[in-house]
Short mmCIF file of C-alpha atoms in Angstrom, two decimals:
data_model
loop_
_atom_site.label_atom_id
_atom_site.label_comp_id
_atom_site.label_asym_id
_atom_site.label_seq_id
_atom_site.Cartn_x
_atom_site.Cartn_y
_atom_site.Cartn_z
CA UNK F 90 -0.01 0.00 0.00
CA UNK F 91 1.51 3.28 -1.12
CA UNK F 92 -1.11 5.72 0.09
CA UNK F 93 -4.38 5.52 2.02
CA UNK F 94 -5.00 9.12 2.99
CA UNK F 95 -8.18 11.17 2.24
CA UNK F 96 -7.81 13.29 -0.89
CA UNK F 97 -9.53 16.40 -2.13
CA UNK F 98 -11.50 15.85 -5.28
CA UNK F 99 -10.68 17.69 -8.49
CA UNK F 100 -6.96 17.98 -7.67
CA UNK F 101 -4.08 16.03 -9.24
CA UNK F 102 -2.29 13.92 -6.69
CA UNK F 103 1.13 12.30 -7.16
CA UNK F 104 2.68 9.35 -5.43
CA UNK F 105 6.04 7.69 -6.08
CA UNK F 106 7.49 4.25 -5.65
CA UNK F 107 11.20 3.61 -5.25
CA UNK F 108 11.05 -0.09 -6.10
CA UNK F 109 11.28 -1.14 -2.47
CA UNK F 110 8.81 -3.67 -1.12
CA UNK F 111 7.03 -3.85 2.16
CA UNK F 112 10.03 -5.63 3.68
CA UNK F 113 12.14 -2.58 2.76
CA UNK F 114 14.13 -4.67 0.27
CA UNK F 115 14.36 -3.88 -3.49
CA UNK F 116 11.82 -5.76 -5.51
CA UNK F 117 13.31 -7.91 -8.32
CA UNK F 118 13.17 -6.69 -11.91
CA UNK F 119 9.91 -7.51 -13.60
CA UNK F 120 6.40 -6.29 -14.45
CA UNK F 121 4.24 -4.95 -11.61
CA UNK F 122 0.61 -3.91 -11.46
CA UNK F 123 -0.76 -0.80 -9.74
CA UNK F 124 -4.38 -0.12 -8.74
CA UNK F 125 -5.89 3.29 -7.97
CA UNK F 126 -9.14 3.05 -6.05
CA UNK F 127 -11.35 6.01 -5.12
CA UNK F 128 -14.43 6.06 -2.78
CA UNK F 129 -16.89 8.92 -2.60
CA UNK F 130 -18.65 8.43 0.64
CA UNK F 131 -21.40 11.03 0.15
CA UNK F 132 -22.60 9.33 -3.00
CA UNK F 133 -21.56 5.81 -2.14
CA UNK F 134 -19.55 5.59 -5.38
CA UNK F 135 -16.52 3.32 -5.84
CA UNK F 136 -14.09 3.51 -8.82
CA UNK F 137 -10.86 1.62 -9.62
CA UNK F 138 -8.17 1.97 -12.31
CA UNK F 139 -5.20 -0.31 -12.90
CA UNK F 140 -1.82 0.14 -14.63
CA UNK F 141 1.46 -1.75 -15.05
CA UNK F 142 5.05 -0.65 -14.53
CA UNK F 143 8.31 -2.41 -15.42
CA UNK F 144 11.20 -2.46 -12.97
CA UNK F 145 14.50 -2.57 -14.96
CA UNK F 146 17.78 -1.93 -13.22
CA UNK F 147 19.97 -3.72 -15.85
CA UNK F 148 21.87 -1.54 -18.32
CA UNK F 149 21.90 -2.38 -22.03
CA UNK F 150 24.54 -4.76 -23.37
CA UNK F 151 26.98 -3.21 -25.84
CA UNK F 152 29.36 -5.40 -27.87
CA UNK F 153 31.95 -4.00 -30.31
CA UNK F 154 33.50 -6.79 -32.39
CA UNK F 155 35.50 -4.53 -34.71
CA UNK F 156 37.68 -2.58 -34.34
CA UNK F 157 39.24 -4.14 -31.25
CA UNK F 158 40.44 -1.81 -28.51
CA UNK F 159 44.11 -0.92 -29.00
CA UNK F 160 44.20 -2.36 -32.55
CA UNK F 161 46.48 -1.07 -35.31
CA UNK F 162 44.68 -1.34 -38.61
CA UNK F 163 44.94 -0.51 -42.29
CA UNK F 164 41.85 0.64 -44.20
CA UNK F 165 39.25 -0.37 -45.15
CA UNK F 166 37.91 -0.58 -41.60
CA UNK F 167 34.83 -2.63 -40.67
CA UNK F 168 32.75 -1.38 -37.74
CA UNK F 169 30.70 -4.27 -36.39
CA UNK F 170 28.90 -5.08 -33.16
CA UNK F 171 25.49 -4.86 -31.54
CA UNK F 172 23.46 -3.52 -28.61
CA UNK F 173 20.70 -5.39 -26.83
CA UNK F 174 18.15 -4.76 -24.10
CA UNK F 175 14.64 -6.12 -23.63
CA UNK F 176 13.43 -2.55 -23.17
CA UNK F 177 15.75 -0.80 -25.64
CA UNK F 178 15.20 2.88 -26.25
CA UNK F 179 17.95 4.20 -28.51
CA UNK F 180 21.55 3.82 -29.67
CA UNK F 181 24.31 6.03 -31.13
CA UNK F 182 27.60 5.05 -32.88
CA UNK F 183 30.17 7.86 -32.98
CA UNK F 184 33.68 8.04 -34.50
CA UNK F 185 36.24 10.58 -33.23
CA UNK F 186 38.91 11.50 -35.79
CA UNK F 187 42.60 12.29 -35.12
CA UNK F 188 41.89 16.04 -35.29
CA UNK F 189 39.27 15.74 -32.53
CA UNK F 190 36.21 16.09 -34.75
CA UNK F 191 33.39 13.53 -34.45
CA UNK F 192 30.90 11.90 -36.77
CA UNK F 193 27.77 9.90 -35.95
CA UNK F 194 27.98 6.75 -38.04
CA UNK F 195 24.51 5.62 -36.94
CA UNK F 196 21.82 6.55 -34.44
CA UNK F 197 18.19 5.63 -33.91
CA UNK F 198 15.54 4.06 -31.76
CA UNK F 199 15.89 0.50 -30.53
CA UNK F 200 19.03 -1.62 -30.63
CA UNK F 201 21.95 -1.74 -33.05
CA UNK F 202 21.44 -4.97 -34.95
CA UNK F 203 24.37 -7.37 -35.29
CA UNK F 204 23.80 -7.46 -39.04
CA UNK F 205 24.32 -3.71 -39.49
CA UNK F 206 28.04 -3.04 -40.07
CA UNK F 207 29.90 -0.12 -41.64
CA UNK F 208 32.87 -0.06 -44.04
CA UNK F 209 35.17 2.97 -43.72
CA UNK F 210 37.85 3.19 -46.44
CA UNK F 211 38.92 6.83 -46.45
CA UNK F 212 40.67 7.14 -43.10
CA UNK F 213 43.97 9.00 -42.70
CA UNK F 214 46.74 7.76 -40.39
CA UNK F 215 46.25 8.57 -36.75
CA UNK F 216 44.44 7.74 -33.52
CA UNK F 217 40.68 7.19 -33.48
CA UNK F 218 37.97 6.42 -30.90
CA UNK F 219 34.76 4.53 -31.62
CA UNK F 220 31.99 5.14 -29.05
CA UNK F 221 28.81 3.06 -28.91
CA UNK F 222 26.07 4.20 -26.49
CA UNK F 223 22.78 2.41 -25.79
CA UNK F 224 19.92 3.44 -23.51
CA UNK F 225 16.74 1.70 -22.36
CA UNK F 226 13.29 2.94 -21.38
CA UNK F 227 14.30 2.88 -17.71
CA UNK F 228 17.04 5.43 -18.59
CA UNK F 229 19.83 2.97 -17.99
CA UNK F 230 22.81 3.88 -20.27
CA UNK F 231 25.86 1.88 -21.39
CA UNK F 232 28.79 3.33 -23.36
CA UNK F 233 31.68 1.27 -24.77
CA UNK F 234 34.70 3.02 -26.27
CA UNK F 235 37.42 1.42 -28.40
CA UNK F 236 40.59 3.33 -29.22
CA UNK F 237 42.51 2.23 -32.33
CA UNK F 238 45.06 3.50 -34.84
CA UNK F 239 45.09 3.64 -38.63
CA UNK F 240 48.40 2.93 -40.40
CA UNK F 241 48.12 2.87 -44.20
CA UNK F 242 51.71 2.38 -45.22
CA UNK F 243 54.16 -0.53 -45.27
CA UNK F 244 57.69 0.21 -44.02
CA UNK F 245 59.89 2.34 -46.27
CA UNK F 246 63.51 1.07 -46.39
CA UNK F 247 66.75 2.65 -47.61
CA UNK F 248 70.28 1.18 -47.50
CA UNK F 249 72.78 3.87 -46.52
CA UNK F 250 76.03 1.89 -46.30
CA UNK F 251 77.72 0.39 -48.13
CA UNK F 252 76.60 2.64 -50.97
CA UNK F 253 75.23 1.24 -54.20
CA UNK F 254 78.14 0.17 -56.40
CA UNK F 255 80.71 0.70 -53.63
CA UNK F 256 83.93 -1.33 -53.48
CA UNK F 257 85.15 -2.26 -50.01
CA UNK F 258 88.20 -3.93 -48.56
CA UNK F 259 86.97 -5.44 -45.26
CA UNK F 260 90.53 -6.18 -44.22
CA UNK F 261 91.26 -2.44 -44.17
CA UNK F 262 87.91 -1.14 -42.91
CA UNK F 263 85.23 -2.89 -40.87
CA UNK F 264 82.20 -3.68 -42.98
CA UNK F 265 79.31 -1.74 -41.43
CA UNK F 266 75.74 -2.26 -42.70
CA UNK F 267 73.63 0.85 -42.14
CA UNK F 268 70.09 1.62 -43.26
CA UNK F 269 67.03 3.75 -42.55
CA UNK F 270 63.53 2.43 -41.85
CA UNK F 271 60.41 4.62 -41.83
CA UNK F 272 57.44 2.93 -40.16
CA UNK F 273 54.80 4.08 -37.67
CA UNK F 274 54.58 0.64 -36.09
CA UNK F 275 57.75 -1.37 -36.90
CA UNK F 276 58.21 -4.91 -35.62
CA UNK F 277 61.60 -6.21 -36.90
CA UNK F 278 64.27 -5.87 -39.53
CA UNK F 279 66.87 -8.15 -41.15
CA UNK F 280 70.03 -7.92 -43.28
CA UNK F 281 70.60 -10.49 -46.03
CA UNK F 282 73.37 -11.06 -48.59
CA UNK F 283 73.78 -13.09 -51.77
CA UNK F 284 76.45 -13.52 -54.44
CA UNK F 285 76.05 -11.83 -57.79
CA UNK F 286 73.88 -9.07 -59.18
CA UNK F 287 70.60 -10.95 -59.71
CA UNK F 288 70.20 -13.66 -57.06
CA UNK F 289 67.08 -15.73 -56.63
CA UNK F 290 65.13 -15.34 -53.36
CA UNK F 291 66.49 -18.64 -52.06
CA UNK F 292 70.08 -17.49 -52.61
CA UNK F 293 70.03 -14.91 -49.80
CA UNK F 294 71.74 -15.76 -46.51
CA UNK F 295 70.59 -14.12 -43.27
CA UNK F 296 73.29 -11.90 -41.79
CA UNK F 297 71.48 -10.30 -38.84
CA UNK F 298 67.94 -9.74 -37.57
CA UNK F 299 66.47 -7.89 -34.60
CA UNK F 300 63.27 -6.46 -33.19
CA UNK F 301 62.62 -2.77 -33.90
CA UNK F 302 60.75 -0.54 -31.46
CA UNK F 303 60.80 2.66 -33.51
CA UNK F 304 61.69 3.73 -36.99
CA UNK F 305 65.01 5.39 -37.84
CA UNK F 306 68.53 4.26 -38.63
CA UNK F 307 69.68 0.69 -38.02
CA UNK F 308 73.28 -0.44 -38.00
CA UNK F 309 75.09 -3.78 -37.88
CA UNK F 310 78.83 -4.31 -37.73
CA UNK F 311 79.84 -7.41 -39.64
CA UNK F 312 81.09 -10.17 -37.36
CA UNK F 313 83.12 -13.16 -38.46
CA UNK F 314 84.72 -13.78 -41.83
CA UNK F 315 83.71 -11.15 -44.42
CA UNK F 316 82.12 -12.04 -47.74
CA UNK F 317 84.50 -13.26 -50.41
CA UNK F 318 85.91 -11.07 -53.14
CA UNK F 319 83.43 -10.29 -55.88
CA UNK F 320 80.05 -8.72 -56.52
CA UNK F 321 77.31 -9.16 -53.91
CA UNK F 322 73.67 -8.11 -53.46
CA UNK F 323 72.76 -6.63 -50.08
CA UNK F 324 69.13 -6.78 -48.92
CA UNK F 325 67.49 -4.95 -46.00
CA UNK F 326 63.94 -5.95 -45.06
CA UNK F 327 61.60 -4.47 -42.45
CA UNK F 328 58.25 -5.85 -41.16
CA UNK F 329 55.64 -3.89 -39.25
CA UNK F 330 52.99 -4.96 -36.74
CA UNK F 331 50.50 -5.47 -39.57
CA UNK F 332 52.91 -8.04 -41.11
CA UNK F 333 53.62 -5.78 -44.10
CA UNK F 334 57.15 -5.81 -45.45
CA UNK F 335 59.34 -3.20 -47.11
CA UNK F 336 62.75 -3.84 -48.62
CA UNK F 337 65.73 -2.23 -50.32
CA UNK F 338 68.59 -3.89 -52.16
CA UNK F 339 71.65 -2.96 -54.17
CA UNK F 340 75.00 -4.37 -55.19
CA UNK F 341 78.46 -3.72 -53.83
CA UNK F 342 81.85 -5.32 -54.33
CA UNK F 343 84.33 -6.88 -51.91
CA UNK F 344 87.93 -6.41 -53.02
CA UNK F 345 90.73 -7.40 -50.66
CA UNK F 346 93.54 -7.46 -53.27
CA UNK F 347 95.42 -4.63 -54.93
CA UNK F 348 95.99 -4.47 -58.68
CA UNK F 349 98.54 -6.84 -60.21
CA UNK F 350 101.31 -4.90 -61.96
CA UNK F 351 104.32 -6.27 -63.85
CA UNK F 352 107.05 -4.87 -66.14
CA UNK F 353 108.23 -7.34 -68.79
CA UNK F 354 110.38 -5.18 -71.02
CA UNK F 355 112.87 -3.63 -70.70
CA UNK F 356 114.34 -5.98 -68.15
CA UNK F 357 115.63 -4.81 -64.82
CA UNK F 358 119.22 -3.56 -65.05
CA UNK F 359 119.23 -3.49 -68.85
CA UNK F 360 120.95 -0.83 -70.98
CA UNK F 361 118.60 1.01 -73.33
CA UNK F 362 120.26 2.34 -76.44
CA UNK F 363 117.25 3.18 -78.59
CA UNK F 364 113.52 3.90 -78.16
CA UNK F 365 111.67 0.85 -76.79
CA UNK F 366 108.11 -0.28 -76.06
CA UNK F 367 107.44 -0.81 -72.35
CA UNK F 368 105.48 -4.01 -71.99
CA UNK F 369 103.86 -5.53 -68.93
CA UNK F 370 100.62 -6.21 -67.12
CA UNK F 371 98.01 -4.17 -65.21
CA UNK F 372 95.14 -6.29 -63.98
CA UNK F 373 92.29 -5.62 -61.50
CA UNK F 374 88.56 -6.20 -61.71
CA UNK F 375 87.92 -2.83 -60.02
CA UNK F 376 90.65 -0.76 -61.61
CA UNK F 377 90.32 3.01 -61.65
CA UNK F 378 93.54 3.99 -63.49
CA UNK F 379 97.23 3.26 -64.07
CA UNK F 380 100.27 5.22 -65.22
CA UNK F 381 103.74 4.40 -66.57
CA UNK F 382 106.44 6.94 -65.64
CA UNK F 383 110.09 7.65 -66.30
CA UNK F 384 111.83 8.49 -62.99
CA UNK F 385 115.19 10.31 -63.17
CA UNK F 386 117.69 10.38 -60.34
CA UNK F 387 116.62 13.92 -59.64
CA UNK F 388 113.80 16.03 -60.98
CA UNK F 389 110.15 15.33 -61.79
CA UNK F 390 108.77 12.13 -63.22
CA UNK F 391 107.71 12.07 -66.86
CA UNK F 392 104.50 10.17 -67.77
CA UNK F 393 104.92 7.76 -70.65
CA UNK F 394 101.49 6.10 -70.79
CA UNK F 395 98.29 5.63 -68.83
CA UNK F 396 94.88 3.97 -68.92
CA UNK F 397 91.72 3.14 -67.01
CA UNK F 398 91.19 -0.49 -68.02
CA UNK F 399 93.09 -3.71 -67.58
CA UNK F 400 95.99 -3.97 -70.03
CA UNK F 401 98.79 -6.32 -70.94
CA UNK F 402 101.50 -6.21 -73.58
CA UNK F 403 102.43 -2.75 -74.87
CA UNK F 404 101.77 -0.22 -72.15
CA UNK F 405 103.82 2.77 -73.33
CA UNK F 406 106.42 3.79 -75.91
CA UNK F 407 109.62 5.16 -74.38
CA UNK F 408 110.30 7.59 -77.17
CA UNK F 409 112.06 9.94 -77.19
CA UNK F 410 114.63 8.69 -74.75
CA UNK F 411 116.05 11.05 -72.18
CA UNK F 412 119.73 11.98 -71.97
CA UNK F 413 122.05 9.17 -71.05
CA UNK F 414 122.07 8.16 -67.43
CA UNK F 415 120.36 5.99 -64.81
CA UNK F 416 116.56 5.94 -64.72
CA UNK F 417 113.72 3.96 -63.22
CA UNK F 418 110.60 2.82 -65.03
CA UNK F 419 107.58 2.71 -62.68
CA UNK F 420 104.01 1.48 -63.09
CA UNK F 421 101.41 2.61 -60.51
CA UNK F 422 97.82 1.31 -60.45
CA UNK F 423 94.85 2.16 -58.19
CA UNK F 424 91.49 0.39 -57.75
CA UNK F 425 88.08 1.50 -56.39
CA UNK F 426 88.77 -0.10 -53.00
CA UNK F 427 91.67 2.34 -52.53
CA UNK F 428 94.46 -0.17 -53.10
CA UNK F 429 97.60 1.18 -54.77
CA UNK F 430 100.11 -1.18 -56.39
CA UNK F 431 103.49 -0.21 -57.79
CA UNK F 432 106.40 -1.87 -59.56
CA UNK F 433 109.65 -0.23 -60.64
CA UNK F 434 112.88 -1.34 -62.37
CA UNK F 435 116.22 0.43 -62.79
CA UNK F 436 117.71 0.78 -66.28
CA UNK F 437 120.55 2.67 -67.91
CA UNK F 438 120.00 4.88 -70.96
CA UNK F 439 123.08 4.94 -73.21
CA UNK F 440 122.44 6.39 -76.65
CA UNK F 441 125.60 8.39 -77.24
CA UNK F 442 128.58 6.26 -78.36
CA UNK F 443 131.56 6.34 -76.02
CA UNK F 444 134.22 8.93 -76.74
CA UNK F 445 137.71 8.10 -78.05
CA UNK F 446 140.17 6.69 -75.57
CA UNK F 447 142.65 9.03 -73.91
CA UNK F 448 146.34 8.64 -74.81
#
């Protein structure tokens, strides 16, 4: 019994019920009936009206299946989930963009049906928040928020060292592999190497791999025996948290030997009496240049011949000959790894005939 006091006719009266029963304990959720009975004693009239009320203390259920909270995703993005409540009133689905602006993806009366999903394919990189709110007729409200990130791009990879086409002598300088990786959510990177300029995927050998917390430069100092002399292909790969891979590759050359240089003619210690062809050998796969010079005992050297490619046989013509006296013939060669090789022989130039004997 909520009220049993005399009332004045013709006036609106209001009573409230807080959901507590006669035992002062909350009544369980459910449907309850109310009866309003009025008695007018002067006329002996009795009137009764009934109504029902629903007690509902349970908030709506909100489920967001996609995107998951904390997820890193690439577009297109599927927004899927549902709301449910036996006494559903309304629902709203809102997306907050990286710049702080918001957009209602859906709103309306009743629940969000599990079959109603949304495809979003024009999202820029950044942090987003999806908010789903559901209310029921008892004014219970549930809100679920999922924060997620959009990352559209696979890792971008550049090899910095050794440079493309570089020639290196690892016995003179430590071989250092250095690269740059641009990725919003990197996971790992790896260095690979293979022989030749056009290796097959299965030809590459893993050199080093490691996890990567942030983008930027990565560096690995070669450990153990260096690659053998010759042309190699270097490969740097990077994988992000979405399992996308970026790579860069180029060739470089290992050269641990200096150019081979030899003088065949004239022979060491010989006497040169007339112009002669200087023959010999200059050989190196990574040659930059070579020069043949006449070296006097004093004074500047005189170039006799030069070249930029491997040569053997005639290297220079020693013509005209200098004045009689001792000279050296020298060949110097340099390669792209910085090696310098040199060979020299001493000879005697004697063109003028000897003078008459003294009495």
